[in-house]
Amino acid sequence: MAYLDRQLSDYKTSLPIINKIIDNETNTQTEQTKPPDDLKNNNYQLAKNMADAKADLIKALAQFPLTALWLINKYDSNNTVQPCKEANNSVTDSGFSVAAIQTAFYAYAHFIQGDGISNVVHISCKQRLIAQLQLFSFGFDDLIEALDVIFYTIKMGNLASNNVHRAIENHLAMLGKRLKVELSPLKTRTLQNFRSATTAHYTDGFLCLTSGDMHGHLITLLLAEQRWLKARQDLVMANNKLVSFIVNQYRGHFLDFNDLVQEGHSGLLKAVDRFDHHLGFQFSTYAGYWIRQAISRSLSRSERSVRIPCEQIANINRVFRIKDQLTSKTGREASIQDIAQHTQLSCAEINSILAFSQTSISLDGSDDDDSERAFAPVDFLEQQTFSHAFEDIAEVELDTLIADAINLLNPREAQVVRCHFGLHSGSEMTLQEIGDELSLTRERVRQIQVIALNKIKMNYGQQLINFL
């Protein structure tokens, strides 16, 4: 549950104070006693509450021009439209794209920083920017990052002055806790760089509104954030048993039950953030697909020593499923051609899939081997880099033994043996070549060689056989 709590908020937010402000009437009827229709209606209502809370949060974020600047900075690399620094009386019909937000923001900034601008034009530009921000499809990360950058700017700019605090005295404790939220070092560094880059061109009074307007929108934003997180948490907690039910179907795998539950909750969180109750589907059906996908992908990542992409895992499962079906249907082992015909893959692709689908083991052994006598596969592999010491010793002993055997012969016999077998010279000579050199016939050279080999066999034959 610690993992779930961490994912629900992504930062340390105090909910006890929130519960005093947000209407948190609890339903005394437990999930065990609710009929299925009530559970469906409950999920629908919770999803609707979350969607409404998210819409209110986006509306509150849209009041701050800093939200638009953060989105432009975040998605700038994906834009095809260059930032327009001049005012533009027409707004592009690009819907909720960042390009439309970018155009509206720079138009609003131009009119704010200009002189002699009428109040009507000012309001029109502001409303245009707010409308474009409300059309943007905010994801969970977008909302969290936008909230963090706004509260970080207010905290670092000391914009929450005493006058503002007196105006929001009823919410002072909640605001103080929100401003003290601890961010990760990486996120803090990112926000510092962003603030350093923006303060050179825009004032905090423009990005976070003036003190007269900021405190009202700030409290609205703070309450909307807590309502959204509370609604999100309610929907997740209401479907915890769905995660447990699906995880029980995957028992017996190599992952622990708690690990499977954690992966299932990550899938549930994705379903919560992506579900659209307007489409008319049941949340439990929609969330079930995300939960199963998260669990199956976790199993695919963890079951092999060498990770295989999920797409290839699907191909492996498809090939083996078709192979088993053909084997049970025909009563014989399915051939590569049969599998390729039913899977719409080539024979080369089938061979590749069968090759990398084989189980791989670690050369260093398993971490579960606690015994000191356990050996890893690498202990049984022969190294090919260096020659073994016993081979060098055997080679030296063989050279010494051959030298002793040659010394046993007379000079002519020794010369015939050396020349014919290439000892010390590296090149072998035929009997005819040896005879020409010694002025002997080929037959006489053969006789001398036989006599010499018999002498060696009688004195060193048994020792030389040991080297074979």
Short mmCIF file of C-alpha atoms in Angstrom, two decimals:
data_model
loop_
_atom_site.label_atom_id
_atom_site.label_comp_id
_atom_site.label_asym_id
_atom_site.label_seq_id
_atom_site.Cartn_x
_atom_site.Cartn_y
_atom_site.Cartn_z
CA MET A 1 0.00 0.00 0.00
CA ALA A 2 2.97 2.31 0.40
CA TYR A 3 3.56 2.03 -3.31
CA LEU A 4 -0.07 2.92 -4.03
CA ASP A 5 -0.03 5.93 -1.72
CA ARG A 6 3.16 7.16 -3.36
CA GLN A 7 1.65 6.88 -6.85
CA LEU A 8 -1.61 8.50 -5.82
CA SER A 9 -0.02 11.77 -4.83
CA ASP A 10 3.55 11.75 -6.17
CA TYR A 11 4.48 14.02 -3.33
CA LYS A 12 3.77 14.48 0.35
CA THR A 13 0.32 16.07 0.61
CA SER A 14 -1.50 16.31 3.89
CA LEU A 15 -4.98 14.85 3.59
CA PRO A 16 -6.25 15.36 7.18
CA ILE A 17 -6.62 19.11 6.56
CA ILE A 18 -8.18 18.47 3.19
CA ASN A 19 -10.84 16.27 4.73
CA LYS A 20 -11.95 19.21 6.90
CA ILE A 21 -12.57 21.32 3.81
CA ILE A 22 -13.82 18.77 1.29
CA ASP A 23 -17.16 17.15 1.88
CA ASN A 24 -16.16 13.56 2.66
CA GLU A 25 -19.38 11.77 3.52
CA THR A 26 -18.64 8.06 3.81
CA ASN A 27 -21.01 5.38 2.63
CA THR A 28 -21.72 2.87 5.40
CA GLN A 29 -22.62 0.11 2.95
CA THR A 30 -19.52 -2.04 2.31
CA GLU A 31 -18.48 -3.43 -1.06
CA GLN A 32 -19.21 -6.99 0.06
CA THR A 33 -22.90 -6.21 0.52
CA LYS A 34 -23.34 -4.06 -2.57
CA PRO A 35 -25.06 -5.71 -5.52
CA PRO A 36 -23.25 -5.61 -8.88
CA ASP A 37 -25.45 -2.78 -10.20
CA ASP A 38 -24.57 -0.64 -7.20
CA LEU A 39 -20.86 -1.29 -7.78
CA LYS A 40 -21.21 -0.25 -11.42
CA ASN A 41 -23.08 2.90 -10.46
CA ASN A 42 -20.55 3.61 -7.72
CA ASN A 43 -17.64 3.38 -10.17
CA TYR A 44 -19.49 5.57 -12.64
CA GLN A 45 -20.20 8.18 -9.98
CA LEU A 46 -16.61 8.12 -8.72
CA ALA A 47 -15.28 8.46 -12.27
CA LYS A 48 -17.68 11.33 -12.91
CA ASN A 49 -16.57 13.04 -9.70
CA MET A 50 -12.95 12.65 -10.72
CA ALA A 51 -13.62 14.04 -14.21
CA ASP A 52 -15.45 17.02 -12.72
CA ALA A 53 -12.64 17.62 -10.22
CA LYS A 54 -10.05 17.39 -13.01
CA ALA A 55 -12.02 19.91 -15.10
CA ASP A 56 -12.13 22.30 -12.14
CA LEU A 57 -8.39 21.85 -11.62
CA ILE A 58 -7.63 22.59 -15.28
CA LYS A 59 -9.87 25.65 -15.10
CA ALA A 60 -7.96 26.86 -12.03
CA LEU A 61 -4.59 26.19 -13.68
CA ALA A 62 -5.69 28.08 -16.78
CA GLN A 63 -5.95 31.29 -14.74
CA PHE A 64 -2.15 31.36 -14.38
CA PRO A 65 -0.13 32.28 -17.51
CA LEU A 66 2.73 30.32 -15.95
CA THR A 67 0.85 27.12 -16.86
CA ALA A 68 0.94 28.04 -20.54
CA LEU A 69 4.64 28.92 -20.42
CA TRP A 70 5.46 25.60 -18.73
CA LEU A 71 3.56 23.63 -21.38
CA ILE A 72 5.28 25.56 -24.17
CA ASN A 73 8.66 24.87 -22.60
CA LYS A 74 7.87 21.18 -22.06
CA TYR A 75 6.55 20.43 -25.55
CA ASP A 76 8.65 22.95 -27.46
CA SER A 77 10.70 20.22 -29.22
CA ASN A 78 7.47 18.74 -30.62
CA ASN A 79 6.18 22.00 -32.04
CA THR A 80 6.34 22.85 -35.71
CA VAL A 81 5.25 26.46 -35.13
CA GLN A 82 7.95 28.85 -33.96
CA PRO A 83 7.12 31.12 -30.99
CA CYS A 84 5.49 34.32 -32.16
CA LYS A 85 6.72 37.24 -30.07
CA GLU A 86 4.39 39.79 -31.71
CA ALA A 87 0.71 40.27 -31.08
CA ASN A 88 -1.59 38.43 -33.40
CA ASN A 89 -5.21 39.45 -33.71
CA SER A 90 -6.26 36.05 -35.03
CA VAL A 91 -6.00 32.76 -33.24
CA THR A 92 -5.27 29.61 -35.21
CA ASP A 93 -7.92 26.91 -35.31
CA SER A 94 -5.54 24.25 -34.02
CA GLY A 95 -7.79 23.14 -31.17
CA PHE A 96 -5.97 22.05 -28.05
CA SER A 97 -2.53 21.93 -29.65
CA VAL A 98 0.41 23.56 -27.95
CA ALA A 99 0.81 25.79 -31.00
CA ALA A 100 -2.53 27.47 -30.23
CA ILE A 101 -1.54 27.93 -26.59
CA GLN A 102 1.80 29.33 -27.72
CA THR A 103 0.17 31.89 -30.01
CA ALA A 104 -2.36 32.97 -27.37
CA PHE A 105 0.31 33.25 -24.68
CA TYR A 106 2.65 35.48 -26.66
CA ALA A 107 -0.28 37.63 -27.78
CA TYR A 108 -1.36 38.07 -24.15
CA ALA A 109 2.21 38.77 -23.02
CA HIS A 110 2.61 41.38 -25.77
CA PHE A 111 -0.52 43.26 -24.74
CA ILE A 112 0.35 43.05 -21.02
CA GLN A 113 3.85 44.44 -21.52
CA GLY A 114 2.70 47.09 -24.02
CA ASP A 115 1.53 50.62 -23.26
CA GLY A 116 -1.86 52.14 -23.85
CA ILE A 117 -3.69 48.89 -24.24
CA SER A 118 -7.40 49.00 -23.54
CA ASN A 119 -8.94 46.88 -20.83
CA VAL A 120 -11.22 45.22 -23.37
CA VAL A 121 -8.28 43.93 -25.42
CA HIS A 122 -6.55 42.79 -22.24
CA ILE A 123 -9.56 40.76 -21.13
CA SER A 124 -10.03 39.33 -24.62
CA CYS A 125 -6.42 38.11 -24.81
CA LYS A 126 -6.61 36.62 -21.33
CA GLN A 127 -9.87 34.80 -22.03
CA ARG A 128 -8.42 33.48 -25.29
CA LEU A 129 -5.42 32.02 -23.44
CA ILE A 130 -7.64 30.51 -20.73
CA ALA A 131 -9.87 28.90 -23.35
CA GLN A 132 -6.91 27.33 -25.16
CA LEU A 133 -5.51 25.96 -21.90
CA GLN A 134 -8.86 24.41 -21.01
CA LEU A 135 -8.93 22.66 -24.39
CA PHE A 136 -5.51 21.09 -23.81
CA SER A 137 -5.57 17.38 -22.93
CA PHE A 138 -3.74 17.33 -19.61
CA GLY A 139 -2.26 14.05 -18.46
CA PHE A 140 -1.50 13.16 -14.87
CA ASP A 141 2.15 14.17 -15.20
CA ASP A 142 1.17 17.44 -16.88
CA LEU A 143 -1.12 18.37 -14.00
CA ILE A 144 1.39 17.48 -11.30
CA GLU A 145 4.22 19.35 -13.03
CA ALA A 146 2.08 22.44 -13.63
CA LEU A 147 1.01 22.49 -9.97
CA ASP A 148 4.58 22.08 -8.78
CA VAL A 149 5.92 24.88 -10.95
CA ILE A 150 3.21 27.30 -9.80
CA PHE A 151 3.66 26.63 -6.08
CA TYR A 152 7.45 26.57 -6.46
CA THR A 153 7.40 29.98 -8.16
CA ILE A 154 5.12 31.40 -5.45
CA LYS A 155 7.38 29.98 -2.75
CA MET A 156 10.69 31.14 -4.25
CA GLY A 157 9.30 34.54 -5.23
CA ASN A 158 7.82 35.04 -1.75
CA LEU A 159 4.55 35.99 -3.41
CA ALA A 160 2.43 34.69 -0.53
CA SER A 161 2.87 37.89 1.48
CA ASN A 162 1.33 38.67 4.82
CA ASN A 163 -1.49 40.62 3.17
CA VAL A 164 -2.37 37.62 1.11
CA HIS A 165 -2.19 35.39 4.17
CA ARG A 166 -4.70 37.57 6.02
CA ALA A 167 -7.00 37.38 3.03
CA ILE A 168 -6.85 33.59 3.09
CA GLU A 169 -6.67 33.14 6.83
CA ASN A 170 -9.11 30.22 6.80
CA HIS A 171 -6.81 28.26 4.49
CA LEU A 172 -3.48 29.38 5.90
CA ALA A 173 -2.51 25.99 7.35
CA MET A 174 -3.32 24.12 4.15
CA LEU A 175 -1.39 26.61 2.01
CA GLY A 176 1.60 26.44 4.35
CA LYS A 177 1.72 22.66 4.11
CA ARG A 178 1.44 22.79 0.32
CA LEU A 179 4.31 25.26 0.02
CA LYS A 180 6.48 23.01 2.22
CA VAL A 181 6.06 19.99 -0.04
CA GLU A 182 9.45 18.35 -0.61
CA LEU A 183 10.38 17.80 -4.25
CA SER A 184 12.97 15.40 -5.57
CA PRO A 185 16.44 16.85 -6.29
CA LEU A 186 15.98 16.30 -10.02
CA LYS A 187 12.62 18.07 -10.09
CA THR A 188 13.96 20.90 -7.95
CA ARG A 189 16.88 21.40 -10.34
CA THR A 190 14.51 21.40 -13.30
CA LEU A 191 12.26 24.02 -11.70
CA GLN A 192 15.27 26.15 -10.78
CA ASN A 193 16.49 26.14 -14.37
CA PHE A 194 13.01 26.95 -15.65
CA ARG A 195 12.59 29.84 -13.21
CA SER A 196 16.02 31.25 -14.08
CA ALA A 197 15.15 31.19 -17.78
CA THR A 198 11.73 32.83 -17.37
CA THR A 199 12.48 35.59 -14.85
CA ALA A 200 14.70 37.32 -17.40
CA HIS A 201 11.71 37.88 -19.73
CA TYR A 202 8.60 37.82 -17.54
CA THR A 203 7.76 39.07 -14.09
CA ASP A 204 6.20 36.96 -11.37
CA GLY A 205 3.31 39.40 -11.31
CA PHE A 206 2.49 38.47 -14.89
CA LEU A 207 3.08 34.71 -14.65
CA CYS A 208 1.35 34.25 -11.29
CA LEU A 209 -1.01 37.24 -11.45
CA THR A 210 -0.91 40.31 -9.26
CA SER A 211 -1.38 40.06 -5.53
CA GLY A 212 -4.94 41.32 -5.84
CA ASP A 213 -5.98 38.45 -8.12
CA MET A 214 -3.55 35.77 -7.07
CA HIS A 215 -4.87 34.88 -3.62
CA GLY A 216 -8.37 34.04 -4.84
CA HIS A 217 -7.19 31.91 -7.74
CA LEU A 218 -4.50 30.34 -5.55
CA ILE A 219 -6.99 29.04 -3.01
CA THR A 220 -9.27 27.86 -5.81
CA LEU A 221 -6.32 26.01 -7.33
CA LEU A 222 -5.32 24.50 -4.00
CA LEU A 223 -8.83 23.24 -3.24
CA ALA A 224 -9.25 21.93 -6.79
CA GLU A 225 -5.99 20.02 -6.49
CA GLN A 226 -7.07 18.34 -3.28
CA ARG A 227 -10.52 17.48 -4.65
CA TRP A 228 -8.94 15.92 -7.73
CA LEU A 229 -6.46 13.86 -5.71
CA LYS A 230 -9.20 12.80 -3.31
CA ALA A 231 -11.51 11.76 -6.16
CA ARG A 232 -8.66 9.88 -7.83
CA GLN A 233 -7.85 8.10 -4.59
CA ASP A 234 -11.49 7.17 -4.01
CA LEU A 235 -11.75 5.54 -7.45
CA VAL A 236 -8.53 3.60 -6.90
CA MET A 237 -9.44 2.42 -3.42
CA ALA A 238 -12.90 1.34 -4.59
CA ASN A 239 -11.30 -1.06 -7.07
CA ASN A 240 -8.56 -2.57 -4.92
CA LYS A 241 -10.43 -5.87 -4.80
CA LEU A 242 -10.47 -5.97 -8.60
CA VAL A 243 -6.68 -5.96 -8.54
CA SER A 244 -6.59 -8.76 -5.97
CA PHE A 245 -9.09 -10.80 -7.98
CA ILE A 246 -7.03 -10.54 -11.18
CA VAL A 247 -3.72 -11.12 -9.38
CA ASN A 248 -5.06 -14.40 -7.97
CA GLN A 249 -5.35 -15.66 -11.55
CA TYR A 250 -1.56 -15.28 -11.94
CA ARG A 251 -0.59 -17.16 -8.78
CA GLY A 252 2.06 -19.80 -9.21
CA HIS A 253 4.38 -17.69 -11.32
CA PHE A 254 7.90 -16.86 -10.22
CA LEU A 255 6.91 -13.37 -9.00
CA ASP A 256 5.71 -12.97 -5.43
CA PHE A 257 2.09 -12.12 -4.75
CA ASN A 258 2.99 -8.67 -3.41
CA ASP A 259 4.99 -7.90 -6.56
CA LEU A 260 2.04 -8.90 -8.71
CA VAL A 261 -0.26 -6.69 -6.63
CA GLN A 262 2.11 -3.77 -7.09
CA GLU A 263 2.15 -4.24 -10.86
CA GLY A 264 -1.62 -4.58 -10.86
CA HIS A 265 -1.98 -1.29 -9.02
CA SER A 266 0.24 0.45 -11.57
CA GLY A 267 -2.14 -0.76 -14.27
CA LEU A 268 -5.12 0.39 -12.21
CA LEU A 269 -3.63 3.87 -11.91
CA LYS A 270 -3.22 4.06 -15.68
CA ALA A 271 -6.84 3.03 -16.11
CA VAL A 272 -8.00 5.67 -13.63
CA ASP A 273 -6.13 8.43 -15.46
CA ARG A 274 -7.31 7.34 -18.93
CA PHE A 275 -10.92 6.34 -18.29
CA ASP A 276 -13.67 8.39 -19.93
CA HIS A 277 -17.04 7.82 -18.32
CA HIS A 278 -18.84 9.56 -21.19
CA LEU A 279 -18.22 6.57 -23.48
CA GLY A 280 -20.57 4.37 -21.48
CA PHE A 281 -18.19 1.51 -20.69
CA GLN A 282 -17.89 -0.11 -17.28
CA PHE A 283 -14.79 0.96 -15.41
CA SER A 284 -14.09 -2.54 -14.09
CA THR A 285 -13.98 -3.93 -17.65
CA TYR A 286 -11.73 -1.13 -18.83
CA ALA A 287 -9.42 -1.33 -15.82
CA GLY A 288 -9.16 -5.12 -16.10
CA TYR A 289 -7.35 -4.82 -19.43
CA TRP A 290 -4.81 -2.36 -18.01
CA ILE A 291 -4.25 -4.47 -14.89
CA ARG A 292 -3.69 -7.64 -16.91
CA GLN A 293 -1.39 -5.84 -19.31
CA ALA A 294 0.74 -4.47 -16.45
CA ILE A 295 1.01 -7.90 -14.83
CA SER A 296 1.75 -9.78 -18.06
CA ARG A 297 4.39 -7.27 -19.10
CA SER A 298 6.01 -7.52 -15.70
CA LEU A 299 6.13 -11.29 -16.02
CA SER A 300 7.62 -10.99 -19.51
CA ARG A 301 10.31 -8.62 -18.25
CA SER A 302 11.26 -10.75 -15.28
CA GLU A 303 11.07 -14.33 -16.50
CA ARG A 304 14.22 -14.20 -18.65
CA SER A 305 17.83 -13.40 -17.84
CA VAL A 306 18.07 -11.56 -21.16
CA ARG A 307 15.14 -9.23 -21.74
CA ILE A 308 13.10 -9.76 -24.90
CA PRO A 309 10.80 -7.00 -26.22
CA CYS A 310 7.09 -7.47 -25.55
CA GLU A 311 6.37 -7.63 -29.28
CA GLN A 312 8.71 -10.59 -29.65
CA ILE A 313 7.20 -12.22 -26.57
CA ALA A 314 3.82 -12.03 -28.31
CA ASN A 315 5.31 -13.65 -31.42
CA ILE A 316 6.86 -16.43 -29.32
CA ASN A 317 3.56 -17.15 -27.61
CA ARG A 318 1.73 -17.14 -30.94
CA VAL A 319 4.21 -19.54 -32.56
CA PHE A 320 4.09 -22.03 -29.69
CA ARG A 321 0.31 -21.79 -29.44
CA ILE A 322 -0.06 -22.60 -33.14
CA LYS A 323 2.53 -25.36 -32.79
CA ASP A 324 0.60 -26.99 -29.94
CA GLN A 325 -2.68 -26.69 -31.82
CA LEU A 326 -1.24 -28.32 -34.95
CA THR A 327 0.38 -31.09 -32.93
CA SER A 328 -2.84 -31.94 -31.10
CA LYS A 329 -4.85 -31.76 -34.34
CA THR A 330 -2.58 -33.82 -36.61
CA GLY A 331 -1.00 -36.10 -34.00
CA ARG A 332 2.52 -35.34 -35.21
CA GLU A 333 5.16 -32.70 -34.60
CA ALA A 334 4.34 -29.53 -36.54
CA SER A 335 6.90 -28.56 -39.17
CA ILE A 336 8.35 -25.11 -39.70
CA GLN A 337 6.41 -24.77 -42.96
CA ASP A 338 3.09 -25.58 -41.25
CA ILE A 339 3.72 -23.06 -38.47
CA ALA A 340 4.74 -20.38 -40.99
CA GLN A 341 1.58 -20.98 -43.00
CA HIS A 342 -0.71 -20.52 -39.99
CA THR A 343 1.16 -17.57 -38.43
CA GLN A 344 1.70 -15.61 -41.66
CA LEU A 345 5.43 -15.50 -40.90
CA SER A 346 8.33 -16.64 -43.03
CA CYS A 347 10.33 -19.77 -42.25
CA ALA A 348 13.36 -17.62 -41.44
CA GLU A 349 11.32 -15.64 -38.90
CA ILE A 350 10.02 -18.85 -37.34
CA ASN A 351 13.56 -20.19 -36.99
CA SER A 352 14.69 -16.92 -35.40
CA ILE A 353 11.78 -16.97 -32.94
CA LEU A 354 12.49 -20.57 -31.97
CA ALA A 355 16.17 -19.71 -31.51
CA PHE A 356 15.81 -16.77 -29.12
CA SER A 357 12.86 -18.33 -27.30
CA GLN A 358 15.16 -20.88 -25.69
CA THR A 359 15.77 -20.45 -21.99
CA SER A 360 18.99 -18.66 -21.13
CA ILE A 361 20.88 -19.15 -17.89
CA SER A 362 23.36 -16.93 -16.11
CA LEU A 363 27.00 -18.01 -16.33
CA ASP A 364 27.52 -16.73 -12.80
CA GLY A 365 24.85 -19.01 -11.39
CA SER A 366 21.66 -18.28 -9.52
CA ASP A 367 21.48 -15.89 -6.59
CA ASP A 368 19.49 -18.55 -4.73
CA ASP A 369 22.54 -20.80 -4.41
CA ASP A 370 23.48 -20.26 -0.78
CA SER A 371 25.65 -23.37 -0.53
CA GLU A 372 29.39 -22.78 -0.64
CA ARG A 373 29.78 -25.95 -2.72
CA ALA A 374 27.48 -24.69 -5.48
CA PHE A 375 29.19 -24.24 -8.83
CA ALA A 376 28.23 -21.80 -11.56
CA PRO A 377 28.22 -22.79 -15.26
CA VAL A 378 31.25 -20.58 -15.82
CA ASP A 379 33.26 -22.92 -13.57
CA PHE A 380 32.91 -25.72 -16.14
CA LEU A 381 33.79 -23.72 -19.26
CA GLU A 382 37.26 -24.09 -20.73
CA GLN A 383 39.05 -20.82 -21.27
CA GLN A 384 40.68 -20.35 -24.66
CA THR A 385 42.79 -17.27 -23.98
CA PHE A 386 45.80 -18.78 -22.22
CA SER A 387 47.42 -22.19 -22.63
CA HIS A 388 47.14 -24.55 -19.69
CA ALA A 389 50.22 -25.13 -17.53
CA PHE A 390 50.07 -28.92 -17.77
CA GLU A 391 50.23 -28.68 -21.58
CA ASP A 392 53.44 -26.65 -21.36
CA ILE A 393 54.92 -29.13 -18.87
CA ALA A 394 54.01 -32.11 -21.07
CA GLU A 395 55.56 -30.45 -24.12
CA VAL A 396 58.85 -29.82 -22.29
CA GLU A 397 58.97 -33.40 -20.98
CA LEU A 398 58.28 -34.79 -24.47
CA ASP A 399 61.08 -32.72 -26.00
CA THR A 400 63.48 -33.93 -23.30
CA LEU A 401 62.48 -37.57 -23.81
CA ILE A 402 62.91 -37.36 -27.61
CA ALA A 403 66.33 -35.76 -27.15
CA ASP A 404 67.41 -38.59 -24.85
CA ALA A 405 66.15 -41.17 -27.37
CA ILE A 406 68.07 -39.51 -30.23
CA ASN A 407 71.26 -39.43 -28.15
CA LEU A 408 70.94 -43.20 -27.80
CA LEU A 409 71.51 -43.63 -31.56
CA ASN A 410 74.76 -43.42 -33.54
CA PRO A 411 75.30 -40.27 -35.66
CA ARG A 412 74.02 -41.78 -38.93
CA GLU A 413 70.88 -43.24 -37.34
CA ALA A 414 70.23 -39.99 -35.51
CA GLN A 415 70.58 -37.98 -38.74
CA VAL A 416 68.17 -40.29 -40.60
CA VAL A 417 65.53 -39.99 -37.87
CA ARG A 418 65.90 -36.19 -37.56
CA CYS A 419 65.68 -35.62 -41.31
CA HIS A 420 62.79 -38.00 -41.96
CA PHE A 421 60.59 -36.69 -39.08
CA GLY A 422 61.71 -33.06 -39.31
CA LEU A 423 63.12 -32.81 -35.79
CA HIS A 424 64.80 -29.47 -35.06
CA SER A 425 64.52 -28.44 -38.74
CA GLY A 426 60.75 -28.15 -39.13
CA SER A 427 60.71 -29.78 -42.59
CA GLU A 428 60.45 -33.51 -43.29
CA MET A 429 62.57 -35.26 -45.96
CA THR A 430 61.79 -38.38 -47.97
CA LEU A 431 63.98 -41.48 -47.80
CA GLN A 432 65.25 -40.76 -51.32
CA GLU A 433 66.31 -37.24 -50.37
CA ILE A 434 68.10 -38.55 -47.28
CA GLY A 435 69.87 -41.20 -49.40
CA ASP A 436 71.04 -38.62 -51.90
CA GLU A 437 72.47 -36.53 -49.06
CA LEU A 438 74.26 -39.50 -47.43
CA SER A 439 75.18 -41.19 -50.75
CA LEU A 440 73.06 -44.20 -49.84
CA THR A 441 70.26 -46.02 -51.58
CA ARG A 442 66.66 -45.52 -50.53
CA GLU A 443 66.45 -49.11 -49.26
CA ARG A 444 69.56 -48.69 -47.12
CA VAL A 445 68.13 -45.53 -45.56
CA ARG A 446 64.90 -47.40 -44.75
CA GLN A 447 66.87 -50.18 -43.04
CA ILE A 448 68.81 -47.67 -40.93
CA GLN A 449 65.54 -46.01 -39.90
CA VAL A 450 64.00 -49.34 -38.85
CA ILE A 451 67.04 -50.17 -36.73
CA ALA A 452 66.93 -46.72 -35.10
CA LEU A 453 63.21 -46.90 -34.32
CA ASN A 454 63.60 -50.36 -32.81
CA LYS A 455 66.30 -49.03 -30.46
CA ILE A 456 64.05 -46.17 -29.40
CA LYS A 457 61.08 -48.50 -28.95
CA MET A 458 63.05 -50.88 -26.75
CA ASN A 459 64.41 -48.14 -24.45
CA TYR A 460 61.75 -45.37 -24.49
CA GLY A 461 58.68 -46.94 -26.13
CA GLN A 462 56.54 -47.20 -22.99
CA GLN A 463 57.33 -43.65 -21.91
CA LEU A 464 56.55 -42.22 -25.35
CA ILE A 465 53.20 -44.06 -25.51
CA ASN A 466 52.04 -42.09 -22.43
CA PHE A 467 52.11 -38.89 -24.48
CA LEU A 468 49.67 -40.20 -27.10
#
